[in-house]
Coordinates of C-alpha atoms and ligand atoms in Angstrom, one line a residue:
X27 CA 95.1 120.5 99.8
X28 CA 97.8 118.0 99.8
X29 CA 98.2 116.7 96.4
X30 CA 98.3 112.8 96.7
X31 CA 99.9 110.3 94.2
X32 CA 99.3 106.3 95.2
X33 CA 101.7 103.6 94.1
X34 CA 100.4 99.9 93.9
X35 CA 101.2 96.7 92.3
X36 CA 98.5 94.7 92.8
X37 CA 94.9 94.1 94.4
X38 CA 94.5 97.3 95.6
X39 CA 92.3 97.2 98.9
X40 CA 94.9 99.6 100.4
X41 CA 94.3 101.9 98.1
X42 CA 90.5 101.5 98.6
X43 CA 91.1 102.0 102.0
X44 CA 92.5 105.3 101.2
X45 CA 89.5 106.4 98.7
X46 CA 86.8 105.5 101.2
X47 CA 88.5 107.4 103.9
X48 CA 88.5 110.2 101.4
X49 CA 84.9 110.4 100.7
X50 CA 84.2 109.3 104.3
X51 CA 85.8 112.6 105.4
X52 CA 88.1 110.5 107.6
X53 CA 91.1 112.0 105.7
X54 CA 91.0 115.9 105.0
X55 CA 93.0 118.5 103.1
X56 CA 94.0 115.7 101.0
X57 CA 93.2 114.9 97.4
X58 CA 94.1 112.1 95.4
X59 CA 95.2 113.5 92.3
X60 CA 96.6 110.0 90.7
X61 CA 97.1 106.2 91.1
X62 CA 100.1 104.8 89.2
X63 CA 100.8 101.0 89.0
X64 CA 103.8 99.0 87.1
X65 CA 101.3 96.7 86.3
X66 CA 98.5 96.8 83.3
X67 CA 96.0 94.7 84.4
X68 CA 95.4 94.8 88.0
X69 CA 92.6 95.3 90.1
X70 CA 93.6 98.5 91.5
X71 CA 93.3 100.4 88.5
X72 CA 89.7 99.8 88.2
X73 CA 89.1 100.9 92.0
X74 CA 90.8 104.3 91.0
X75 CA 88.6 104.7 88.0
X76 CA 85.9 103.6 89.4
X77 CA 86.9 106.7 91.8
X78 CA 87.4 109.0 89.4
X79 CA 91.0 109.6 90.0
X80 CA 93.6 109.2 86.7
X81 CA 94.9 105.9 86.6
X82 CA 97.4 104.7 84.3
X83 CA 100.5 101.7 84.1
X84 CA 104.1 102.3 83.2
X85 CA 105.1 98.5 83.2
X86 CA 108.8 97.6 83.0
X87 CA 108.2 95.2 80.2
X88 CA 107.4 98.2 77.9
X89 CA 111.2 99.6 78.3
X90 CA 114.8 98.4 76.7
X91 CA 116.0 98.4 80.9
X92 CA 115.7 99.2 84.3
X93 CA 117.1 103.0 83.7
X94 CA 114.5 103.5 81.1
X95 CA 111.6 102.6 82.9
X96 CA 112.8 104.7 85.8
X97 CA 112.9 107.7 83.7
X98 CA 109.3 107.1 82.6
X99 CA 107.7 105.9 85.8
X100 CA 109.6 109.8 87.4
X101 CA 108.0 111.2 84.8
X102 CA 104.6 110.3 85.4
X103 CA 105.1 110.6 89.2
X104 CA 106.1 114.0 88.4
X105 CA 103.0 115.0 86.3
X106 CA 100.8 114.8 89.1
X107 CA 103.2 117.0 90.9
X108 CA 102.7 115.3 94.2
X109 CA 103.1 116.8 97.5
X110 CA 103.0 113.3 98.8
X111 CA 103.6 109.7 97.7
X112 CA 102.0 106.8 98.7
X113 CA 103.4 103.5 98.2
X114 CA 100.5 100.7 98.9
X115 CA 101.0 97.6 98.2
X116 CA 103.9 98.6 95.5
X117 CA 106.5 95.5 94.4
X118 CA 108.9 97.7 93.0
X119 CA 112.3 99.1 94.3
X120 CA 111.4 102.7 94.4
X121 CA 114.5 104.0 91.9
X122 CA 117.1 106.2 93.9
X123 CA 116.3 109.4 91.7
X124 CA 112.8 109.5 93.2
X125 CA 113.7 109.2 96.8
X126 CA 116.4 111.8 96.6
X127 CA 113.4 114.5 94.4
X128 CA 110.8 113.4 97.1
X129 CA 112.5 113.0 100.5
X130 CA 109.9 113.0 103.1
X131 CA 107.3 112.9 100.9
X132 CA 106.9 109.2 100.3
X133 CA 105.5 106.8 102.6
X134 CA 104.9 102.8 102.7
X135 CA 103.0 100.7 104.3
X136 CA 104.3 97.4 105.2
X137 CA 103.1 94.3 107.2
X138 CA 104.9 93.2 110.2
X139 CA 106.1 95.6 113.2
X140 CA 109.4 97.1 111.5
X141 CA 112.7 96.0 112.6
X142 CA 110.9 92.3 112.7
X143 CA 110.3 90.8 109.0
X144 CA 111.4 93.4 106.8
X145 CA 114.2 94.4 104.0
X146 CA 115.3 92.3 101.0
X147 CA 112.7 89.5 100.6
X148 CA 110.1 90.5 103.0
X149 CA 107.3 91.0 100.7
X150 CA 103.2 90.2 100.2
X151 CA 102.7 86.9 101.4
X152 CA 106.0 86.2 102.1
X153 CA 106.0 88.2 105.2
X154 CA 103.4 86.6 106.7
X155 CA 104.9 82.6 106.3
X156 CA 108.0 83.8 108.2
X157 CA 105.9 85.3 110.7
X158 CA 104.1 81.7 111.3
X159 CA 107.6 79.9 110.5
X160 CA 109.7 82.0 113.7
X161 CA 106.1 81.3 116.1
X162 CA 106.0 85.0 117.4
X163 CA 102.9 85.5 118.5
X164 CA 102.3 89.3 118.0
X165 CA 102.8 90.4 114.2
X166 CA 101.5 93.5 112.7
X167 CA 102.1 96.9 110.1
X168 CA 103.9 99.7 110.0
X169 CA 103.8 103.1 108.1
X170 CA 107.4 104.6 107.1
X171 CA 108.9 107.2 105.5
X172 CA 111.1 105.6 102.3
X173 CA 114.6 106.3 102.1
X174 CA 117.1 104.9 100.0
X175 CA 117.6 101.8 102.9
X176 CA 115.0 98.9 102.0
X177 CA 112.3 99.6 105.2
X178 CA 114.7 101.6 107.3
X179 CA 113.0 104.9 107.4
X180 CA 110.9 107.1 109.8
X181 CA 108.5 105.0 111.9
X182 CA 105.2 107.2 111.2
X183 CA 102.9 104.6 112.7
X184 CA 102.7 101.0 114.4
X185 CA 100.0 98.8 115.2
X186 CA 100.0 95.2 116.5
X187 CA 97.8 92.5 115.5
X188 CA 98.0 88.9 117.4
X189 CA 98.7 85.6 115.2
X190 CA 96.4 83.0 116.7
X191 CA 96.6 79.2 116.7
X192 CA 95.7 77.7 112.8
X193 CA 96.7 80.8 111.3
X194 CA 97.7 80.3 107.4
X195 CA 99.5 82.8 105.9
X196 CA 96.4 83.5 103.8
X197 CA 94.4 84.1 107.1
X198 CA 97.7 86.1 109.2
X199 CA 97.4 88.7 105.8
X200 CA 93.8 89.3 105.7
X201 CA 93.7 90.0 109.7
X202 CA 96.6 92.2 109.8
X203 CA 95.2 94.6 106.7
X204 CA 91.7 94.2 108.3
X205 CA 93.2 95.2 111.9
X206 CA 95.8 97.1 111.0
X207 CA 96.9 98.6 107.5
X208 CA 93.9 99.4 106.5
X209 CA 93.1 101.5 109.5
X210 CA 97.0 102.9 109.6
X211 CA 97.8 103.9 106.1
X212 CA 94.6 106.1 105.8
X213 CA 95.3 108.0 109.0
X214 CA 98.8 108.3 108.5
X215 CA 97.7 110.5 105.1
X216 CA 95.7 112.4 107.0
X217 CA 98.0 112.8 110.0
X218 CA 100.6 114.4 107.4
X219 CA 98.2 115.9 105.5
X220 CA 96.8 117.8 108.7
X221 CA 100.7 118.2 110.1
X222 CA 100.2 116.2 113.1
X223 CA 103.7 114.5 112.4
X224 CA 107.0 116.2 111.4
X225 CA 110.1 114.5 110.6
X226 CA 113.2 115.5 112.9
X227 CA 116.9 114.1 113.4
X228 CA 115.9 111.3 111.4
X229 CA 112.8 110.1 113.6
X230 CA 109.5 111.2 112.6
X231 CA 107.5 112.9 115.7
X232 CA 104.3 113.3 116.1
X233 CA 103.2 116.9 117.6
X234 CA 99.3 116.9 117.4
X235 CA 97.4 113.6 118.7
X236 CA 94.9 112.4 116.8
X237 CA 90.9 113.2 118.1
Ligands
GRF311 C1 99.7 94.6 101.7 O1 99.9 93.6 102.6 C2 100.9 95.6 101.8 O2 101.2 95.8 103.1 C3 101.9 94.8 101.1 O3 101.3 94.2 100.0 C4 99.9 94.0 100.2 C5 99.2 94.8 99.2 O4 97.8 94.6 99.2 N1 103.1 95.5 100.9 P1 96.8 95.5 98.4 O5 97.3 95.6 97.0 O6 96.7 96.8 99.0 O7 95.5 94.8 98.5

């Protein structure tokens, strides 16, 4: 069973995503063992308890700095001694430390079709109002591997979703979780935990197809 730890920030319907595929049996050989969040009052850690799965915060206003909260945030990562990391819908930098300790282990999910609308400032909604700003009409979310590069790593998974005419950026997020991450992050854990995707000369390669 591949231990799973899941990073979020906020609302959480990612992470739900990943829970009902769990007890849907849509993702196997997988258990989430944790759900850690910089933040102490959102929604998500209610889904994970409501899950049964140990939630708990480390929130950077708790710490003197940035180094400090680093430490404590590795150490709780660490505690769950994860075989994978999930980051869903997390705001924060991952710190350096924990890429280097868990390279290939941590993926993200992020809206648009990576190299389009990603990197320093391409975040939550913000992703979306650039979308509609430029007028491209085929937007979308991707599943990566993290490395130390903001978005830059492994392409796991793609999938395109199409902005239509009257699109807010309220309405371009809802369609492209609905249509797209909510479907992708789920099978992307259960594509790695079932070792249908390797990673290989920086690329990641899938080897099995899905069913
Ligand atoms: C998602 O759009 C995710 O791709 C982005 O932040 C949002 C998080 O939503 N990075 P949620 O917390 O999973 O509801």
């Amino acid at each position: 069973m591949l231990r799973v730890v899941v990073l979020v920030s906020g609302g959480g319907t990612n992470l739900q995503a990943i829970i009902d595929a769990v007890s849907a049996g849509r993702i196997t050989n997988a258990e989430l063992v944790g759900v850690i969040s910089n933040n102490k009052t959102v929604k998500s850690l209610e889904r994970a308890r409501a899950a049964e799965i140990p939630a708990v915060s480390v929130s950077p206003k708790d710490y003197e700095d940035r180094d400090a909260f680093y430490r404590a945030f590795l150490e709780k990562v660490d505690g769950f001694r994860p075989d994978l990391i999930v980051l869903a819908g997390f705001l924060v930098a991952v710190p350096k430390q924990m890429v280097q300790k868990y390279e290939g282990r941590i993926i993200n999910i992020h809206p648009s079709l990576i190299p389009s609308f990603c990197g320093v400032g391409y975040y939550g909604l913000k992703v979306h109002e650039r979308v509609l700003e430029r007028g491209v009409k085929v937007t979308g979310a991707t599943v990566h591997f993290v490395t130390e590069g903001m978005d830059e790593g492994p392409i796991l998974s793609q999938k395109a979703v199409y902005v239509e005419e009257g699109d807010t950026p309220e309405i371009l997020q809802r369609r492209v979780m609905e249509q797209a991450e909510w479907i992708l992050l789920p099978q992307a854990i259960d594509d790695i935990a079932n070792g249908r995707v390797r990673l290989e000369g920086g690329r990641c390669v899938r080897t099995t197809q899905r069913d």
